[in-house]
Structures are given as C-alpha cells and as structure tokens.
C-alpha cells in the first residue's frame, strides 16, 4: 500500500463542528417621526408623533389630527380602530422579520455542502466574483488558496467510497477549525477546496496556506483497522482588478501544479 494512502500511526483526532460562516445581516428601516404643529397635517406622517400602539388613548394628542382625522371626529370607536390597526401593523412587521430570518437560513442551507459543511462550488464562486468586484471598486486585497487532497483518489481506490468520504470530512473539519473570522471556505472540483482571504497580501496568504496544509498533513483517522492520513498541497494567488472568478481559481491551481512539479 502506498505511503500516501496509509500514513504512520498518529493521534486520532475527534471531529468538532466547524463554525458556521455564513452569517446574514438584515437592517431595519425605521420610519421618521415628524412633529406636526398644524391642525391639518397630511396623510400618515403624524402617526408616530401622535399615537403609539398599545399605549392607551392618552397618547393621541388632542391638538393634532391623527391620520388626517380632526379631533372632533376622534370618537372612541375611531380610537379603538386605530389601536387595532397599529397592533396589526406591529404583528405584520414581526412576521416579516421572522420570514426574512427563515429565508436567510434556507439560503444558507442551500449553499452548504451537506457532507463537508462548507460552501458548494457555485455559491463559493459567487463569493469569489464578489471579491473581484470589491478589488476593482474598493481596492480591497484578497488572497486565494487552492488546496488539493492529493491522496483522495488513492484512498478511494484502496478502501472504497466510504473511506474517501471520511477523508474529505476530516479535511473539511481541519480547515474549518483552522479558519479565522472573515475567511471564506468552499468546495471546488473533485477533492479540492478554495479559501478566500479578504484584506490579505500575497505574503500573508502564502503564510496562511502553509499553516493550513501543515494542519491537514498532520491529521490522521482510523478506518476499518487502518490509520489513514491526509496528504495535501496548495497553490495561491491574489485577486487582480481585471480578473474573472475562474481566472483566480485557474491561476491558483497552476501555482499548485508548479509547486508540486506535477
């Protein structure tokens, strides 16, 4: 059996769930409250200054119109109707907020590889394309690391599909545990990963890549009485302003090939 399939005996690590990187932020728009001084204000503008839902009728100022209703027409029934209306608006806003949160969760789940718990290739490449735009428009530096688990095919051939799945899960877990806030990790073709590093120079990116590969190559796990080890290599690059997303990946992969001499 080749040395790159079954490694030397090493401590068996336990898998800890990686950090969920896909955080979604929603910003609420707050309605401007304008104080109304006249007795014939327009439309809905006075709602905020004159009335608040659930605070009783004392919040309706007697010297202004609410929703364009003169004070002499502000009967008990009208007050109750307004109170119910504002309560319903508050309820609908809460429902909308919950719906947005659920949609964000579903979107995140659709983007994530269920086995590896990192972004699927399509979602990850969309992040790379966004990074290219930021490099062009905001002059933000991005380093990109291409990581290849080089013994995955040999493990699959020797031990089967289940073994290579475990190998890739171990690799993914190691990468997620070694990632820092802001790092974007995704799955690429076959047995490869991509790591996008915002605000990172070429030198810093290479230093990070060396550390990640050292972490991977030091990881072993038990499979049906054998101790299997990860064998990984990397290539890296930085995003240029005139790049396309595919250009970034291709250049980093070419750098991997040049480094490994294959």
XYZ file of N, CA and C in Angstrom:
786
model
N 0.848 -1.194 0.000
C 0.000 0.000 0.000
C 0.879 1.238 0.000
N 0.522 2.239 -0.798
C 1.358 3.426 -0.931
C 1.364 4.218 0.352
N 2.529 4.876 0.625
C 2.668 5.652 1.853
C 1.700 6.811 1.904
N 1.288 7.304 0.726
C 0.407 8.468 0.765
C -1.041 8.095 1.001
N -1.336 6.802 1.120
C -2.686 6.364 1.434
C -2.814 6.074 2.910
N -1.928 5.244 3.415
C -1.936 4.908 4.832
C -0.710 5.531 5.467
N -0.902 6.475 6.329
C 0.209 7.188 6.941
C 0.687 6.497 8.185
N 1.735 7.000 8.785
C 2.239 6.457 10.046
C 1.238 6.679 11.157
N 1.370 5.879 12.180
C 0.460 5.998 13.316
C 0.542 7.397 13.877
N -0.582 7.983 14.113
C -0.637 9.341 14.638
C -1.850 9.456 15.527
N -1.886 10.470 16.400
C -3.042 10.626 17.280
C -4.308 10.768 16.460
N -5.338 10.063 16.855
C -6.617 10.132 16.151
C -7.388 11.315 16.699
N -7.821 12.169 15.814
C -8.493 13.382 16.255
C -9.990 13.160 16.262
N -10.670 13.956 17.061
C -12.127 13.941 17.057
C -12.626 15.124 16.254
N -13.756 14.927 15.605
C -14.308 15.967 14.747
C -15.186 16.885 15.576
N -14.908 18.184 15.535
C -15.753 19.162 16.196
C -16.449 19.977 15.130
N -17.679 20.334 15.355
C -18.398 21.099 14.340
C -17.674 22.392 14.035
N -17.543 22.702 12.795
C -16.897 23.939 12.382
C -17.818 25.121 12.574
N -17.225 26.260 12.495
C -18.012 27.470 12.670
C -18.874 27.720 11.449
N -20.061 28.086 11.698
C -20.957 28.473 10.603
C -20.581 29.875 10.157
N -20.104 29.912 8.852
C -19.621 31.203 8.392
C -20.630 31.970 7.565
N -21.583 31.335 7.403
C -22.486 32.037 6.562
C -23.444 32.901 7.307
N -23.005 34.063 7.921
C -23.880 34.923 8.695
C -24.547 35.920 7.848
N -25.906 36.099 8.057
C -26.686 37.045 7.263
C -27.086 38.234 8.151
N -26.910 39.510 7.614
C -27.301 40.686 8.369
C -28.471 41.371 7.679
N -29.521 41.659 8.438
C -30.666 42.418 7.923
C -30.746 43.761 8.653
N -30.888 44.824 7.902
C -31.017 46.154 8.509
C -32.464 46.614 8.454
N -32.970 47.034 9.606
C -34.346 47.514 9.657
C -34.394 48.995 9.295
N -35.392 49.341 8.527
C -35.636 50.739 8.192
C -36.602 51.308 9.224
N -36.202 52.365 9.871
C -37.055 52.978 10.888
C -37.780 54.173 10.276
N -39.075 54.239 10.500
C -39.869 55.344 9.945
C -39.543 56.630 10.681
N -39.318 57.703 9.923
C -39.011 59.007 10.530
C -40.262 59.564 11.191
N -40.076 60.070 12.382
C -41.187 60.661 13.122
C -41.092 62.186 13.024
N -42.111 62.764 12.499
C -42.120 64.216 12.345
C -43.184 64.835 13.244
N -42.773 65.856 13.976
C -43.719 66.555 14.845
C -44.628 67.423 14.002
N -45.884 67.310 14.245
C -46.847 68.063 13.458
C -47.429 69.188 14.305
N -47.296 70.398 13.798
C -47.711 71.568 14.564
C -49.085 72.100 14.141
N -49.464 71.865 12.877
C -50.731 72.409 12.395
C -51.900 71.514 12.732
N -53.068 71.949 12.445
C -54.265 71.161 12.706
C -54.741 70.403 11.487
N -54.032 70.544 10.334
C -54.442 69.858 9.111
C -53.258 69.154 8.486
N -52.535 68.317 9.267
C -51.407 67.570 8.725
C -51.860 66.579 7.685
N -50.913 66.122 6.879
C -51.263 65.256 5.757
C -50.999 63.802 6.073
N -51.890 62.955 5.584
C -51.688 61.510 5.493
C -51.299 60.848 6.787
N -50.276 59.931 6.674
C -49.848 59.075 7.769
C -48.676 59.655 8.531
N -48.207 60.826 8.153
C -46.994 61.361 8.758
C -47.109 61.571 10.240
N -48.340 61.857 10.747
C -48.485 62.156 12.157
C -48.675 60.954 13.030
N -48.686 59.765 12.479
C -48.954 58.567 13.271
C -47.934 58.395 14.375
N -46.664 58.585 14.046
C -45.619 58.348 15.032
C -45.653 59.352 16.156
N -45.933 60.630 15.862
C -45.845 61.654 16.885
C -47.072 61.703 17.766
N -48.212 61.258 17.235
C -49.433 61.427 17.993
C -49.949 60.176 18.655
N -49.489 59.011 18.203
C -50.121 57.782 18.684
C -49.144 56.641 18.649
N -49.161 55.817 19.678
C -48.335 54.609 19.709
C -49.214 53.438 20.072
N -49.066 52.339 19.334
C -49.922 51.175 19.554
C -49.718 50.607 20.939
N -50.861 50.280 21.576
C -50.783 49.586 22.851
C -50.504 50.491 24.023
N -50.578 51.835 23.856
C -50.264 52.738 24.962
C -51.480 53.524 25.420
N -52.678 53.129 25.039
C -53.871 53.792 25.518
C -54.182 55.046 24.741
N -55.386 55.585 24.989
C -55.849 56.723 24.222
C -55.175 58.014 24.614
N -54.537 58.063 25.754
C -53.884 59.283 26.194
C -52.752 59.708 25.301
N -52.257 58.810 24.421
C -51.167 59.152 23.525
C -51.638 59.886 22.281
N -52.951 59.970 22.061
C -53.465 60.724 20.925
C -53.572 62.174 21.350
N -52.749 63.017 20.790
C -52.720 64.415 21.194
C -53.974 65.113 20.693
N -54.630 65.838 21.609
C -55.900 66.466 21.268
C -55.755 67.625 20.300
N -54.575 68.214 20.215
C -54.422 69.409 19.378
C -53.897 69.099 17.988
N -53.837 67.806 17.587
C -53.395 67.464 16.235
C -54.347 66.457 15.624
N -54.244 66.298 14.329
C -55.016 65.272 13.644
C -54.195 63.996 13.599
N -54.821 62.862 13.748
C -54.168 61.574 13.599
C -54.717 60.922 12.338
N -53.819 60.608 11.428
C -54.223 60.054 10.138
C -55.162 60.993 9.392
N -54.997 62.286 9.635
C -55.835 63.256 8.937
C -57.237 63.384 9.506
N -57.482 62.837 10.693
C -58.818 62.892 11.300
C -58.879 64.064 12.278
N -59.791 65.000 12.086
C -59.914 66.121 13.037
C -60.250 65.604 14.427
N -59.854 66.363 15.452
C -60.034 65.876 16.815
C -61.507 65.704 17.179
N -62.368 66.530 16.588
C -63.775 66.391 16.926
C -64.375 65.090 16.389
N -63.694 64.483 15.426
C -64.166 63.212 14.879
C -63.462 62.007 15.506
N -62.549 62.281 16.452
C -61.806 61.200 17.091
C -62.663 60.591 18.200
N -63.610 59.775 17.804
C -64.505 59.126 18.750
C -63.837 57.904 19.361
N -64.515 57.332 20.332
C -63.983 56.133 20.986
C -63.813 54.994 19.987
N -64.787 54.847 19.100
C -64.692 53.781 18.100
C -63.519 53.996 17.153
N -63.290 55.252 16.772
C -62.164 55.554 15.882
C -60.845 55.263 16.580
N -60.758 55.667 17.844
C -59.535 55.392 18.611
C -59.271 53.882 18.686
N -60.303 53.119 18.964
C -60.144 51.664 19.051
C -59.713 51.064 17.717
N -60.293 51.593 16.637
C -59.931 51.086 15.309
C -58.467 51.365 14.996
N -58.008 52.571 15.348
C -56.598 52.919 15.115
C -55.688 52.028 15.942
N -56.089 51.790 17.190
C -55.283 50.929 18.059
C -55.155 49.527 17.471
N -56.269 48.972 16.985
C -56.226 47.644 16.371
C -55.378 47.643 15.107
N -55.479 48.718 14.326
C -54.695 48.823 13.096
C -53.201 48.821 13.387
N -52.787 49.609 14.370
C -51.362 49.689 14.689
C -50.849 48.387 15.299
N -51.691 47.721 16.062
C -51.284 46.419 16.590
C -51.084 45.409 15.458
N -51.961 45.460 14.454
C -51.831 44.555 13.315
C -50.566 44.869 12.517
N -50.266 46.161 12.350
C -49.032 46.551 11.656
C -47.812 46.018 12.397
N -47.817 46.151 13.733
C -46.701 45.643 14.534
C -46.562 44.134 14.380
N -47.707 43.435 14.354
C -47.681 41.978 14.182
C -47.121 41.598 12.814
N -47.553 42.311 11.776
C -47.072 42.018 10.424
C -45.575 42.277 10.301
N -45.085 43.325 10.947
C -43.646 43.601 10.925
C -42.868 42.466 11.584
N -43.394 41.958 12.695
C -42.724 40.842 13.371
C -42.711 39.600 12.494
N -43.841 39.333 11.827
C -43.911 38.182 10.929
C -42.936 38.331 9.770
N -42.829 39.544 9.233
C -41.905 39.793 8.129
C -40.465 39.563 8.563
N -40.132 40.012 9.774
C -38.778 39.817 10.286
C -38.457 38.337 10.443
N -39.426 37.562 10.963
C -39.206 36.125 11.116
C -39.076 35.437 9.759
N -39.873 35.883 8.797
C -39.808 35.298 7.455
C -38.455 35.551 6.812
N -37.944 36.770 6.958
C -36.629 37.090 6.399
C -35.545 36.224 7.027
N -35.647 36.032 8.347
C -34.662 35.188 9.013
C -34.720 33.754 8.529
N -35.930 33.235 8.293
C -36.079 31.863 7.805
C -35.559 31.738 6.378
N -35.831 32.745 5.551
C -35.330 32.724 4.176
C -33.805 32.714 4.156
N -33.193 33.509 5.038
C -31.732 33.538 5.106
C -31.184 32.173 5.519
N -31.876 31.518 6.466
C -31.450 30.187 6.905
C -31.540 29.183 5.760
N -32.662 29.205 5.023
C -32.832 28.278 3.908
C -31.796 28.523 2.820
N -31.506 29.802 2.563
C -30.500 30.126 1.552
C -29.132 29.598 1.966
N -28.819 29.748 3.251
C -27.537 29.252 3.752
C -27.444 27.740 3.616
N -28.546 27.042 3.936
C -28.540 25.587 3.826
C -28.393 25.127 2.381
N -29.004 25.876 1.458
C -28.898 25.524 0.040
C -27.479 25.718 -0.476
N -26.758 26.670 0.092
C -25.391 26.951 -0.340
C -24.384 25.964 0.233
N -24.748 25.264 1.284
C -23.774 24.462 2.027
C -23.761 23.010 1.563
N -22.572 22.458 1.409
C -22.408 21.038 1.120
C -22.744 20.253 2.388
N -23.695 19.339 2.294
C -24.169 18.637 3.487
C -23.128 17.705 4.084
N -22.233 17.203 3.266
C -21.199 16.298 3.764
C -20.036 17.071 4.374
N -19.581 18.104 3.673
C -18.368 18.815 4.071
C -18.641 20.049 4.925
N -19.880 20.520 4.945
C -20.250 21.698 5.737
C -19.455 22.942 5.340
N -19.179 23.064 4.064
C -18.599 24.282 3.502
C -19.460 24.669 2.299
N -19.195 25.827 1.729
C -19.981 26.272 0.577
C -19.817 25.333 -0.609
N -20.924 25.110 -1.296
C -20.844 24.405 -2.569
C -20.094 25.276 -3.575
N -19.640 24.629 -4.642
C -18.809 25.336 -5.614
C -19.517 26.566 -6.188
N -20.761 26.427 -6.551
C -21.470 27.548 -7.178
C -21.552 28.751 -6.247
N -21.925 28.506 -5.000
C -22.022 29.599 -4.032
C -20.653 30.202 -3.752
N -19.643 29.340 -3.662
C -18.293 29.828 -3.384
C -17.774 30.688 -4.531
N -18.006 30.263 -5.763
C -17.546 31.044 -6.909
C -18.257 32.394 -6.978
N -19.490 32.449 -6.503
C -20.184 33.739 -6.425
C -19.481 34.667 -5.446
N -18.949 34.111 -4.355
C -18.189 34.929 -3.395
C -16.876 35.407 -4.006
N -16.257 34.550 -4.799
C -15.018 34.956 -5.472
C -15.308 36.096 -6.450
N -16.410 35.986 -7.193
C -16.792 37.051 -8.124
C -17.055 38.357 -7.381
N -17.680 38.268 -6.222
C -17.914 39.456 -5.409
C -16.596 40.057 -4.938
N -15.649 39.205 -4.577
C -14.331 39.686 -4.158
C -13.625 40.415 -5.299
N -13.781 39.916 -6.521
C -13.191 40.589 -7.681
C -13.771 41.992 -7.824
N -15.083 42.124 -7.652
C -15.708 43.450 -7.753
C -15.217 44.378 -6.658
N -15.053 43.847 -5.465
C -14.554 44.682 -4.369
C -13.108 45.102 -4.609
N -12.332 44.216 -5.202
C -10.952 44.572 -5.538
C -10.930 45.704 -6.557
N -11.864 45.664 -7.507
C -11.926 46.700 -8.535
C -12.469 48.018 -7.994
N -13.559 47.938 -7.246
C -14.273 49.148 -6.845
C -13.740 49.768 -5.562
N -13.316 48.930 -4.617
C -12.902 49.425 -3.303
C -11.417 49.231 -3.018
N -10.694 48.651 -3.990
C -9.253 48.431 -3.839
C -8.921 47.561 -2.621
N -9.762 46.544 -2.376
C -9.542 45.623 -1.259
C -8.657 44.471 -1.726
N -7.672 44.115 -0.909
C -6.800 42.984 -1.235
C -7.485 41.663 -0.874
N -7.321 40.675 -1.740
C -7.806 39.323 -1.453
C -6.736 38.321 -1.869
N -6.395 37.422 -0.959
C -5.560 36.272 -1.317
C -6.478 35.071 -1.515
N -6.055 34.160 -2.386
C -6.848 32.965 -2.674
C -5.944 31.746 -2.599
N -6.399 30.736 -1.860
C -5.632 29.500 -1.684
C -6.397 28.337 -2.305
N -5.702 27.575 -3.112
C -6.271 26.358 -3.715
C -5.633 25.172 -3.002
N -6.446 24.355 -2.354
C -5.944 23.209 -1.585
C -6.464 21.917 -2.203
N -5.555 20.996 -2.432
C -5.907 19.716 -3.048
C -5.528 18.572 -2.109
N -6.497 17.697 -1.834
C -6.223 16.481 -1.063
C -5.726 15.445 -2.058
N -4.411 15.282 -2.119
C -3.815 14.555 -3.236
C -3.935 13.038 -3.133
N -4.162 12.521 -1.955
C -4.270 11.063 -1.848
C -5.713 10.580 -1.808
N -6.667 11.464 -2.112
C -8.077 11.072 -2.044
C -8.410 9.973 -3.048
N -7.936 10.107 -4.280
C -8.228 9.095 -5.298
C -7.630 7.745 -4.919
N -6.419 7.761 -4.356
C -5.782 6.508 -3.948
C -6.530 5.856 -2.792
N -7.021 6.681 -1.849
C -7.799 6.139 -0.733
C -9.095 5.518 -1.236
N -9.737 6.166 -2.168
C -10.976 5.614 -2.725
C -10.719 4.294 -3.446
N -9.632 4.245 -4.201
C -9.302 3.025 -4.937
C -8.968 1.877 -3.994
N -8.266 2.185 -2.908
C -7.802 1.145 -1.989
C -8.874 0.725 -0.982
N -9.634 1.699 -0.471
C -10.539 1.411 0.646
C -12.016 1.641 0.336
N -12.322 2.278 -0.774
C -13.718 2.457 -1.148
C -14.257 3.854 -0.904
N -15.505 4.012 -1.324
C -16.143 5.328 -1.292
C -16.299 5.858 0.129
N -16.668 4.986 1.064
C -16.843 5.428 2.442
C -15.571 5.989 3.039
N -14.444 5.394 2.696
C -13.166 5.862 3.234
C -12.818 7.251 2.713
N -13.034 7.480 1.420
C -12.686 8.792 0.875
C -13.646 9.865 1.388
N -14.897 9.499 1.647
C -15.816 10.459 2.259
C -15.315 10.870 3.640
N -14.881 9.891 4.415
C -14.340 10.192 5.742
C -13.087 11.046 5.636
N -12.248 10.752 4.651
C -11.031 11.534 4.434
C -11.371 12.994 4.153
N -12.344 13.222 3.267
C -12.712 14.588 2.910
C -13.408 15.305 4.067
N -14.178 14.566 4.853
C -14.800 15.167 6.033
C -13.747 15.593 7.045
N -12.719 14.765 7.216
C -11.623 15.127 8.113
C -10.903 16.377 7.605
N -10.681 16.436 6.292
C -10.004 17.596 5.709
C -10.839 18.855 5.897
N -12.132 18.751 5.641
C -13.017 19.900 5.799
C -13.056 20.381 7.246
N -13.145 19.443 8.165
C -13.176 19.806 9.584
C -11.893 20.520 9.992
N -10.761 20.004 9.544
C -9.476 20.630 9.879
C -9.402 22.051 9.332
N -9.862 22.251 8.108
C -9.829 23.587 7.507
C -10.770 24.547 8.230
N -11.949 24.078 8.580
C -12.900 24.941 9.279
C -12.385 25.327 10.658
N -11.760 24.381 11.337
C -11.224 24.678 12.669
C -10.059 25.658 12.594
N -9.306 25.615 11.502
C -8.146 26.500 11.359
C -8.503 27.847 10.739
N -9.746 28.003 10.275
C -10.158 29.254 9.647
C -10.340 30.345 10.693
N -10.231 31.583 10.237
C -10.404 32.743 11.091
C -11.639 33.511 10.651
N -12.171 34.380 11.527
C -13.328 35.191 11.126
C -13.033 35.966 9.847
N -13.926 35.891 8.898
C -13.740 36.563 7.616
C -13.263 35.652 6.513
N -12.623 34.537 6.845
C -12.199 33.573 5.824
C -13.435 32.935 5.185
N -13.369 32.708 3.885
C -14.472 32.066 3.164
C -13.954 30.752 2.592
N -14.576 29.661 3.000
C -14.121 28.324 2.620
C -15.173 27.652 1.750
N -14.725 27.063 0.634
C -15.669 26.407 -0.261
C -15.093 25.165 -0.901
N -15.994 24.359 -1.443
C -15.610 23.147 -2.149
C -15.445 23.449 -3.630
N -14.399 22.899 -4.229
C -14.161 23.053 -5.659
C -14.303 21.687 -6.323
N -13.726 21.497 -7.458
C -13.893 20.246 -8.191
C -13.196 19.083 -7.494
N -13.760 17.889 -7.665
C -13.170 16.649 -7.169
C -12.854 16.720 -5.682
N -11.574 16.718 -5.331
C -11.167 16.661 -3.924
C -10.434 17.938 -3.518
N -10.916 19.061 -4.000
C -10.219 20.330 -3.803
C -11.074 21.319 -3.011
N -10.375 22.214 -2.311
C -11.012 23.287 -1.556
C -10.436 24.625 -2.006
N -11.216 25.668 -1.808
C -10.731 27.025 -2.010
C -10.907 27.816 -0.731
N -9.964 28.705 -0.455
C -10.052 29.572 0.716
C -9.828 31.004 0.248
N -10.795 31.862 0.517
C -10.725 33.269 0.135
C -10.422 34.092 1.375
N -9.364 34.906 1.299
C -8.894 35.658 2.463
C -8.974 37.154 2.179
N -9.979 37.853 2.700
C -10.081 39.295 2.466
C -9.037 40.069 3.251
N -8.587 41.188 2.666
C -7.609 42.037 3.341
C -6.275 41.364 3.559
N -5.887 40.493 2.634
C -4.686 39.676 2.811
C -3.766 39.813 1.608
N -2.487 40.054 1.871
C -1.494 40.186 0.808
C -1.018 38.813 0.347
N -0.204 38.800 -0.703
C 0.338 37.545 -1.222
C 1.183 36.842 -0.161
N 2.027 37.604 0.521
C 2.901 37.014 1.542
C 2.089 36.456 2.705
N 1.102 37.218 3.136
C 0.257 36.754 4.240
C -0.558 35.529 3.829
N -1.033 35.534 2.582
C -1.801 34.401 2.090
C -0.971 33.135 2.024
N 0.279 33.262 1.582
C 1.146 32.087 1.499
C 1.460 31.546 2.889
N 1.672 32.453 3.833
C 1.918 32.022 5.212
C 0.706 31.260 5.754
N -0.489 31.766 5.462
C -1.709 31.091 5.905
C -1.844 29.727 5.229
N -1.529 29.662 3.940
C -1.641 28.407 3.192
C -0.703 27.344 3.752
N 0.509 27.735 4.077
C 1.476 26.786 4.648
C 0.934 26.204 5.951
N 0.369 27.074 6.783
C -0.188 26.607 8.048
C -1.365 25.664 7.867
N -2.233 25.972 6.905
C -3.389 25.108 6.656
C -2.966 23.726 6.178
N -2.010 23.686 5.261
C -1.564 22.399 4.726
C -0.822 21.598 5.791
N -0.063 22.262 6.633
C 0.588 21.558 7.737
C -0.451 20.941 8.672
N -1.524 21.680 8.920
C -2.607 21.152 9.751
C -3.244 19.924 9.111
N -3.492 20.002 7.809
C -4.088 18.870 7.098
C -3.176 17.653 7.113
N -1.907 17.870 6.805
C -0.968 16.748 6.706
C -0.658 16.117 8.060
N -0.995 16.798 9.136
C -0.803 16.223 10.462
C -2.033 15.512 10.992
N -3.043 15.373 10.156
C -4.311 14.798 10.618
C -4.453 13.352 10.155
N -4.791 12.472 11.086
C -4.989 11.052 10.795
C -6.286 10.578 11.422
N -6.810 9.478 10.908
C -8.041 8.921 11.471
C -8.069 7.417 11.208
N -8.863 6.731 12.002
C -8.962 5.276 11.884
C -10.042 4.899 10.884
N -9.720 3.928 10.032
C -10.703 3.408 9.088
C -10.529 1.897 8.958
N -11.481 1.157 9.542
C -11.504 -0.299 9.452
C -10.147 -0.924 9.790
N -9.617 -0.506 10.916
C -8.369 -1.076 11.407
C -7.114 -0.439 10.850
N -7.251 0.491 9.938
C -6.099 1.189 9.362
C -6.087 2.643 9.842
N -4.901 3.211 9.911
C -4.762 4.630 10.211
C -4.474 5.357 8.900
N -5.420 6.159 8.461
C -5.271 6.908 7.219
C -4.886 8.350 7.522
N -4.043 8.897 6.692
C -3.587 10.274 6.853
C -3.932 11.098 5.621
N -4.095 12.387 5.828
C -4.352 13.308 4.721
C -3.027 13.732 4.103
N -2.978 13.767 2.785
C -1.825 14.307 2.053
C -2.344 15.455 1.195
N -1.952 16.669 1.532
C -2.486 17.848 0.848
C -1.369 18.765 0.380
N -1.656 19.515 -0.683
C -0.749 20.543 -1.193
C -1.566 21.773 -1.552
N -0.872 22.892 -1.777
C -1.603 24.125 -2.052
C -0.957 24.917 -3.180
N -1.755 25.791 -3.745
C -1.296 26.843 -4.637
C -1.993 28.119 -4.209
N -1.398 29.264 -4.489
C -2.031 30.505 -4.050
C -1.829 31.619 -5.065
N -2.613 32.655 -4.900
C -2.530 33.830 -5.759
C -3.238 34.978 -5.052
N -3.222 36.142 -5.663
C -4.024 37.267 -5.191
C -4.950 37.693 -6.322
N -6.056 38.294 -5.954
C -7.026 38.732 -6.951
C -6.562 40.033 -7.590
N -6.556 40.052 -8.917
C -6.220 41.259 -9.671
C -7.507 41.946 -10.117
N -7.418 43.241 -10.365
C -8.618 44.029 -10.662
C -9.294 43.625 -11.965
N -8.544 43.074 -12.904
C -9.136 42.698 -14.189
C -9.473 41.207 -14.260
N -9.483 40.520 -13.109
C -9.756 39.082 -13.074
C -11.232 38.775 -13.293
N -11.491 37.562 -13.746
C -12.788 36.908 -13.612
C -12.624 35.868 -12.498
N -13.735 35.417 -11.931
C -13.649 34.452 -10.831
C -12.896 33.197 -11.247
N -13.168 32.701 -12.453
C -12.484 31.496 -12.928
C -10.985 31.720 -13.103
N -10.591 32.953 -13.451
C -9.166 33.259 -13.605
C -8.419 33.052 -12.292
N -9.051 33.467 -11.210
C -8.421 33.360 -9.887
C -8.164 31.895 -9.541
N -9.178 31.061 -9.733
C -9.051 29.637 -9.407
C -8.017 28.967 -10.306
N -8.071 29.269 -11.594
C -7.134 28.663 -12.544
C -5.696 29.034 -12.212
N -5.463 30.277 -11.863
C -4.107 30.731 -11.550
C -3.580 30.073 -10.273
N -4.435 29.956 -9.266
C -4.010 29.310 -8.019
C -3.741 27.826 -8.235
N -4.566 27.182 -9.059
C -4.350 25.761 -9.347
C -3.055 25.560 -10.127
N -2.750 26.468 -11.056
C -1.491 26.386 -11.799
C -0.302 26.559 -10.863
N -0.456 27.411 -9.865
C 0.605 27.594 -8.881
C 0.812 26.325 -8.068
N -0.279 25.625 -7.747
C -0.169 24.339 -7.046
C 0.616 23.343 -7.888
N 0.287 23.272 -9.169
C 0.982 22.348 -10.068
C 2.465 22.675 -10.143
N 2.786 23.960 -10.224
C 4.187 24.371 -10.300
C 4.938 24.018 -9.018
N 4.278 24.181 -7.881
C 4.927 23.872 -6.602
C 5.172 22.375 -6.445
N 4.212 21.568 -6.885
C 4.328 20.121 -6.686
C 5.121 19.447 -7.788
N 5.336 20.164 -8.906
C 6.114 19.611 -10.000
C 5.405 18.533 -10.765
N 4.038 18.554 -10.702
C 3.260 17.549 -11.438
C 2.414 18.217 -12.495
